[in-house]
PDB file of N, CA and C in Angstrom:
ATOM      1  N   MET A   1      31.520 -17.050  22.769  1.00  0.00           N
ATOM      2  CA  MET A   1      31.802 -16.384  21.522  1.00  0.00           C
ATOM      3  C   MET A   1      30.808 -15.225  21.371  1.00  0.00           C
ATOM      4  N   PRO A   2      31.301 -13.981  21.282  1.00  0.00           N
ATOM      5  CA  PRO A   2      30.411 -12.842  21.073  1.00  0.00           C
ATOM      6  C   PRO A   2      29.821 -12.867  19.664  1.00  0.00           C
ATOM      7  N   VAL A   3      28.543 -12.470  19.567  1.00  0.00           N
ATOM      8  CA  VAL A   3      27.848 -12.436  18.289  1.00  0.00           C
ATOM      9  C   VAL A   3      27.376 -11.006  18.022  1.00  0.00           C
ATOM     10  N   ILE A   4      27.687 -10.504  16.830  1.00  0.00           N
ATOM     11  CA  ILE A   4      27.221  -9.189  16.397  1.00  0.00           C
ATOM     12  C   ILE A   4      26.267  -9.435  15.232  1.00  0.00           C
ATOM     13  N   VAL A   5      25.027  -8.957  15.362  1.00  0.00           N
ATOM     14  CA  VAL A   5      24.034  -9.110  14.312  1.00  0.00           C
ATOM     15  C   VAL A   5      23.705  -7.722  13.780  1.00  0.00           C
ATOM     16  N   PHE A   6      23.819  -7.562  12.467  1.00  0.00           N
ATOM     17  CA  PHE A   6      23.541  -6.290  11.804  1.00  0.00           C
ATOM     18  C   PHE A   6      22.413  -6.523  10.818  1.00  0.00           C
ATOM     19  N   GLU A   7      21.295  -5.828  11.009  1.00  0.00           N
ATOM     20  CA  GLU A   7      20.148  -5.974  10.114  1.00  0.00           C
ATOM     21  C   GLU A   7      19.971  -4.703   9.313  1.00  0.00           C
ATOM     22  N   SER A   8      19.720  -4.868   8.013  1.00  0.00           N
ATOM     23  CA  SER A   8      19.553  -3.692   7.155  1.00  0.00           C
ATOM     24  C   SER A   8      18.876  -4.092   5.860  1.00  0.00           C
ATOM     25  N   GLY A   9      18.699  -3.095   5.002  1.00  0.00           N
ATOM     26  CA  GLY A   9      18.268  -3.350   3.640  1.00  0.00           C
ATOM     27  C   GLY A   9      19.449  -3.872   2.843  1.00  0.00           C
ATOM     28  N   ALA A  10      19.278  -3.913   1.539  1.00  0.00           N
ATOM     29  CA  ALA A  10      20.317  -4.453   0.658  1.00  0.00           C
ATOM     30  C   ALA A  10      21.612  -3.650   0.755  1.00  0.00           C
ATOM     31  N   LEU A  11      22.736  -4.357   0.810  1.00  0.00           N
ATOM     32  CA  LEU A  11      24.063  -3.743   0.903  1.00  0.00           C
ATOM     33  C   LEU A  11      24.975  -4.336  -0.163  1.00  0.00           C
ATOM     34  N   SER A  12      25.931  -3.545  -0.614  1.00  0.00           N
ATOM     35  CA  SER A  12      26.908  -4.064  -1.574  1.00  0.00           C
ATOM     36  C   SER A  12      27.908  -4.966  -0.860  1.00  0.00           C
ATOM     37  N   LYS A  13      28.618  -5.772  -1.634  1.00  0.00           N
ATOM     38  CA  LYS A  13      29.652  -6.641  -1.064  1.00  0.00           C
ATOM     39  C   LYS A  13      30.720  -5.817  -0.361  1.00  0.00           C
ATOM     40  N   GLU A  14      31.053  -4.665  -0.939  1.00  0.00           N
ATOM     41  CA  GLU A  14      32.088  -3.802  -0.354  1.00  0.00           C
ATOM     42  C   GLU A  14      31.642  -3.246   0.988  1.00  0.00           C
ATOM     43  N   VAL A  15      30.403  -2.838   1.079  1.00  0.00           N
ATOM     44  CA  VAL A  15      29.882  -2.297   2.338  1.00  0.00           C
ATOM     45  C   VAL A  15      29.849  -3.393   3.405  1.00  0.00           C
ATOM     46  N   LYS A  16      29.405  -4.580   3.031  1.00  0.00           N
ATOM     47  CA  LYS A  16      29.368  -5.684   4.000  1.00  0.00           C
ATOM     48  C   LYS A  16      30.766  -6.032   4.503  1.00  0.00           C
ATOM     49  N   ALA A  17      31.739  -6.069   3.616  1.00  0.00           N
ATOM     50  CA  ALA A  17      33.114  -6.367   4.024  1.00  0.00           C
ATOM     51  C   ALA A  17      33.623  -5.315   4.996  1.00  0.00           C
ATOM     52  N   GLU A  18      33.337  -4.041   4.713  1.00  0.00           N
ATOM     53  CA  GLU A  18      33.772  -2.954   5.597  1.00  0.00           C
ATOM     54  C   GLU A  18      33.063  -3.037   6.946  1.00  0.00           C
ATOM     55  N   LEU A  19      31.785  -3.331   6.947  1.00  0.00           N
ATOM     56  CA  LEU A  19      31.044  -3.484   8.200  1.00  0.00           C
ATOM     57  C   LEU A  19      31.636  -4.596   9.057  1.00  0.00           C
ATOM     58  N   ILE A  20      31.886  -5.743   8.443  1.00  0.00           N
ATOM     59  CA  ILE A  20      32.448  -6.876   9.180  1.00  0.00           C
ATOM     60  C   ILE A  20      33.769  -6.483   9.818  1.00  0.00           C
ATOM     61  N   GLN A  21      34.628  -5.830   9.046  1.00  0.00           N
ATOM     62  CA  GLN A  21      35.945  -5.426   9.557  1.00  0.00           C
ATOM     63  C   GLN A  21      35.822  -4.407  10.681  1.00  0.00           C
ATOM     64  N   GLN A  22      35.042  -3.354  10.440  1.00  0.00           N
ATOM     65  CA  GLN A  22      34.938  -2.264  11.416  1.00  0.00           C
ATOM     66  C   GLN A  22      34.203  -2.694  12.688  1.00  0.00           C
ATOM     67  N   LEU A  23      33.114  -3.445  12.548  1.00  0.00           N
ATOM     68  CA  LEU A  23      32.398  -3.918  13.733  1.00  0.00           C
ATOM     69  C   LEU A  23      33.290  -4.806  14.592  1.00  0.00           C
ATOM     70  N   THR A  24      34.048  -5.667  13.942  1.00  0.00           N
ATOM     71  CA  THR A  24      34.970  -6.536  14.676  1.00  0.00           C
ATOM     72  C   THR A  24      36.062  -5.720  15.354  1.00  0.00           C
ATOM     73  N   ASP A  25      36.688  -4.815  14.615  1.00  0.00           N
ATOM     74  CA  ASP A  25      37.780  -4.007  15.174  1.00  0.00           C
ATOM     75  C   ASP A  25      37.344  -3.187  16.382  1.00  0.00           C
ATOM     76  N   VAL A  26      36.189  -2.535  16.275  1.00  0.00           N
ATOM     77  CA  VAL A  26      35.696  -1.716  17.385  1.00  0.00           C
ATOM     78  C   VAL A  26      35.378  -2.591  18.598  1.00  0.00           C
ATOM     79  N   SER A  27      34.755  -3.735  18.352  1.00  0.00           N
ATOM     80  CA  SER A  27      34.398  -4.630  19.452  1.00  0.00           C
ATOM     81  C   SER A  27      35.630  -5.172  20.156  1.00  0.00           C
ATOM     82  N   VAL A  28      36.664  -5.507  19.396  1.00  0.00           N
ATOM     83  CA  VAL A  28      37.917  -5.989  19.979  1.00  0.00           C
ATOM     84  C   VAL A  28      38.550  -4.888  20.822  1.00  0.00           C
ATOM     85  N   ARG A  29      38.586  -3.671  20.286  1.00  0.00           N
ATOM     86  CA  ARG A  29      39.200  -2.551  21.001  1.00  0.00           C
ATOM     87  C   ARG A  29      38.472  -2.270  22.315  1.00  0.00           C
ATOM     88  N   ILE A  30      37.163  -2.326  22.299  1.00  0.00           N
ATOM     89  CA  ILE A  30      36.397  -1.998  23.494  1.00  0.00           C
ATOM     90  C   ILE A  30      36.420  -3.128  24.523  1.00  0.00           C
ATOM     91  N   THR A  31      36.299  -4.374  24.057  1.00  0.00           N
ATOM     92  CA  THR A  31      36.175  -5.498  24.995  1.00  0.00           C
ATOM     93  C   THR A  31      37.489  -6.177  25.339  1.00  0.00           C
ATOM     94  N   GLY A  32      38.453  -6.096  24.423  1.00  0.00           N
ATOM     95  CA  GLY A  32      39.704  -6.824  24.632  1.00  0.00           C
ATOM     96  C   GLY A  32      39.611  -8.298  24.275  1.00  0.00           C
ATOM     97  N   ILE A  33      38.476  -8.717  23.775  1.00  0.00           N
ATOM     98  CA  ILE A  33      38.292 -10.115  23.372  1.00  0.00           C
ATOM     99  C   ILE A  33      38.968 -10.308  22.012  1.00  0.00           C
ATOM    100  N   PRO A  34      39.706 -11.403  21.812  1.00  0.00           N
ATOM    101  CA  PRO A  34      40.386 -11.632  20.532  1.00  0.00           C
ATOM    102  C   PRO A  34      39.403 -11.676  19.364  1.00  0.00           C
ATOM    103  N   LYS A  35      39.823 -11.099  18.233  1.00  0.00           N
ATOM    104  CA  LYS A  35      38.928 -11.015  17.076  1.00  0.00           C
ATOM    105  C   LYS A  35      38.514 -12.376  16.543  1.00  0.00           C
ATOM    106  N   GLU A  36      39.332 -13.384  16.753  1.00  0.00           N
ATOM    107  CA  GLU A  36      39.022 -14.731  16.270  1.00  0.00           C
ATOM    108  C   GLU A  36      37.774 -15.313  16.944  1.00  0.00           C
ATOM    109  N   LEU A  37      37.337 -14.708  18.033  1.00  0.00           N
ATOM    110  CA  LEU A  37      36.173 -15.220  18.754  1.00  0.00           C
ATOM    111  C   LEU A  37      34.870 -14.537  18.367  1.00  0.00           C
ATOM    112  N   PHE A  38      34.942 -13.460  17.583  1.00  0.00           N
ATOM    113  CA  PHE A  38      33.739 -12.727  17.204  1.00  0.00           C
ATOM    114  C   PHE A  38      33.065 -13.343  15.983  1.00  0.00           C
ATOM    115  N   LEU A  39      31.754 -13.466  16.067  1.00  0.00           N
ATOM    116  CA  LEU A  39      30.937 -13.891  14.941  1.00  0.00           C
ATOM    117  C   LEU A  39      30.116 -12.677  14.512  1.00  0.00           C
ATOM    118  N   VAL A  40      30.218 -12.303  13.240  1.00  0.00           N
ATOM    119  CA  VAL A  40      29.430 -11.202  12.697  1.00  0.00           C
ATOM    120  C   VAL A  40      28.456 -11.788  11.688  1.00  0.00           C
ATOM    121  N   SER A  41      27.181 -11.438  11.846  1.00  0.00           N
ATOM    122  CA  SER A  41      26.137 -11.922  10.939  1.00  0.00           C
ATOM    123  C   SER A  41      25.378 -10.725  10.387  1.00  0.00           C
ATOM    124  N   ILE A  42      25.320 -10.628   9.060  1.00  0.00           N
ATOM    125  CA  ILE A  42      24.589  -9.549   8.413  1.00  0.00           C
ATOM    126  C   ILE A  42      23.308 -10.122   7.830  1.00  0.00           C
ATOM    127  N   HIS A  43      22.190  -9.581   8.268  1.00  0.00           N
ATOM    128  CA  HIS A  43      20.879 -10.010   7.790  1.00  0.00           C
ATOM    129  C   HIS A  43      20.317  -8.912   6.899  1.00  0.00           C
ATOM    130  N   GLU A  44      20.139  -9.229   5.640  1.00  0.00           N
ATOM    131  CA  GLU A  44      19.582  -8.263   4.698  1.00  0.00           C
ATOM    132  C   GLU A  44      18.121  -8.587   4.424  1.00  0.00           C
ATOM    133  N   LEU A  45      17.319  -7.549   4.426  1.00  0.00           N
ATOM    134  CA  LEU A  45      15.913  -7.666   4.065  1.00  0.00           C
ATOM    135  C   LEU A  45      15.701  -6.878   2.785  1.00  0.00           C
ATOM    136  N   PRO A  46      14.730  -7.267   1.964  1.00  0.00           N
ATOM    137  CA  PRO A  46      14.443  -6.474   0.776  1.00  0.00           C
ATOM    138  C   PRO A  46      14.076  -5.038   1.174  1.00  0.00           C
ATOM    139  N   ASP A  47      14.570  -4.072   0.419  1.00  0.00           N
ATOM    140  CA  ASP A  47      14.317  -2.669   0.731  1.00  0.00           C
ATOM    141  C   ASP A  47      12.821  -2.350   0.772  1.00  0.00           C
ATOM    142  N   GLU A  48      12.010  -3.133   0.082  1.00  0.00           N
ATOM    143  CA  GLU A  48      10.563  -2.922   0.080  1.00  0.00           C
ATOM    144  C   GLU A  48       9.916  -3.408   1.375  1.00  0.00           C
ATOM    145  N   ASP A  49      10.646  -4.204   2.160  1.00  0.00           N
ATOM    146  CA  ASP A  49      10.092  -4.792   3.375  1.00  0.00           C
ATOM    147  C   ASP A  49      10.482  -4.038   4.642  1.00  0.00           C
ATOM    148  N   ILE A  50      11.173  -2.920   4.495  1.00  0.00           N
ATOM    149  CA  ILE A  50      11.594  -2.122   5.645  1.00  0.00           C
ATOM    150  C   ILE A  50      11.106  -0.696   5.411  1.00  0.00           C
ATOM    151  N   ALA A  51      10.547  -0.087   6.466  1.00  0.00           N
ATOM    152  CA  ALA A  51      10.065   1.290   6.319  1.00  0.00           C
ATOM    153  C   ALA A  51      10.416   2.103   7.552  1.00  0.00           C
ATOM    154  N   VAL A  52      10.600   3.399   7.324  1.00  0.00           N
ATOM    155  CA  VAL A  52      10.841   4.351   8.399  1.00  0.00           C
ATOM    156  C   VAL A  52       9.851   5.492   8.192  1.00  0.00           C
ATOM    157  N   GLY A  53       9.052   5.761   9.194  1.00  0.00           N
ATOM    158  CA  GLY A  53       8.081   6.836   9.067  1.00  0.00           C
ATOM    159  C   GLY A  53       7.082   6.620   7.952  1.00  0.00           C
ATOM    160  N   GLY A  54       6.762   5.364   7.659  1.00  0.00           N
ATOM    161  CA  GLY A  54       5.791   5.053   6.625  1.00  0.00           C
ATOM    162  C   GLY A  54       6.338   5.064   5.209  1.00  0.00           C
ATOM    163  N   VAL A  55       7.650   5.219   5.065  1.00  0.00           N
ATOM    164  CA  VAL A  55       8.288   5.256   3.750  1.00  0.00           C
ATOM    165  C   VAL A  55       9.268   4.085   3.661  1.00  0.00           C
ATOM    166  N   THR A  56       9.175   3.306   2.580  1.00  0.00           N
ATOM    167  CA  THR A  56      10.070   2.154   2.464  1.00  0.00           C
ATOM    168  C   THR A  56      11.517   2.605   2.246  1.00  0.00           C
ATOM    169  N   VAL A  57      12.425   1.727   2.593  1.00  0.00           N
ATOM    170  CA  VAL A  57      13.845   2.007   2.375  1.00  0.00           C
ATOM    171  C   VAL A  57      14.114   2.200   0.885  1.00  0.00           C
ATOM    172  N   LYS A  58      13.414   1.455   0.050  1.00  0.00           N
ATOM    173  CA  LYS A  58      13.577   1.620  -1.401  1.00  0.00           C
ATOM    174  C   LYS A  58      13.252   3.054  -1.806  1.00  0.00           C
ATOM    175  N   GLU A  59      12.138   3.568  -1.306  1.00  0.00           N
ATOM    176  CA  GLU A  59      11.756   4.945  -1.617  1.00  0.00           C
ATOM    177  C   GLU A  59      12.761   5.950  -1.059  1.00  0.00           C
ATOM    178  N   LEU A  60      13.226   5.702   0.159  1.00  0.00           N
ATOM    179  CA  LEU A  60      14.219   6.596   0.770  1.00  0.00           C
ATOM    180  C   LEU A  60      15.507   6.640  -0.044  1.00  0.00           C
ATOM    181  N   LYS A  61      15.959   5.471  -0.497  1.00  0.00           N
ATOM    182  CA  LYS A  61      17.177   5.413  -1.311  1.00  0.00           C
ATOM    183  C   LYS A  61      16.982   6.161  -2.627  1.00  0.00           C
ATOM    184  N   GLN A  62      15.805   6.030  -3.224  1.00  0.00           N
ATOM    185  CA  GLN A  62      15.518   6.739  -4.474  1.00  0.00           C
ATOM    186  C   GLN A  62      15.535   8.249  -4.255  1.00  0.00           C
ATOM    187  N   ARG A  63      14.951   8.687  -3.140  1.00  0.00           N
ATOM    188  CA  ARG A  63      14.945  10.124  -2.823  1.00  0.00           C
ATOM    189  C   ARG A  63      16.362  10.646  -2.617  1.00  0.00           C
ATOM    190  N   LEU A  64      17.165   9.884  -1.886  1.00  0.00           N
ATOM    191  CA  LEU A  64      18.543  10.292  -1.628  1.00  0.00           C
ATOM    192  C   LEU A  64      19.347  10.361  -2.935  1.00  0.00           C
ATOM    193  N   ALA A  65      19.161   9.362  -3.792  1.00  0.00           N
ATOM    194  CA  ALA A  65      19.868   9.349  -5.068  1.00  0.00           C
ATOM    195  C   ALA A  65      19.456  10.547  -5.915  1.00  0.00           C
ATOM    196  N   GLY A  66      18.171  10.893  -5.882  1.00  0.00           N
ATOM    197  CA  GLY A  66      17.679  12.025  -6.640  1.00  0.00           C
ATOM    198  C   GLY A  66      18.196  13.359  -6.125  1.00  0.00           C
ATOM    199  N   SER A  67      18.376  13.460  -4.812  1.00  0.00           N
ATOM    200  CA  SER A  67      18.873  14.722  -4.248  1.00  0.00           C
ATOM    201  C   SER A  67      20.356  14.920  -4.498  1.00  0.00           C
ATOM    202  N   ARG A  68      21.077  13.882  -4.828  1.00  0.00           N
ATOM    203  CA  ARG A  68      22.501  13.991  -5.123  1.00  0.00           C
ATOM    204  C   ARG A  68      22.751  14.398  -6.571  1.00  0.00           C
ATOM    205  N   HIS A  69      21.768  14.123  -7.434  1.00  0.00           N
ATOM    206  CA  HIS A  69      21.907  14.418  -8.868  1.00  0.00           C
ATOM    207  C   HIS A  69      20.752  15.304  -9.315  1.00  0.00           C
ATOM    208  N   PRO A  70      20.845  16.609  -9.029  1.00  0.00           N
ATOM    209  CA  PRO A  70      19.730  17.501  -9.381  1.00  0.00           C
ATOM    210  C   PRO A  70      19.507  17.645 -10.876  1.00  0.00           C
TER     211      PRO A  70
END
């Protein structure tokens, strides 16, 4: 059984549902393995516990939100 693990900060229910569907669909198309055999696991970490370039994901999300609404 193939396993797909996706790790990220906090995600909405809608985003997780779309990820599960799209990751499964792409994997089936590429491998030819039936979708019923794929296991998708989404691991969410608090946005304060993940950083890129010394900046937490929480801070990055705040910056992005601020740049969209000047």
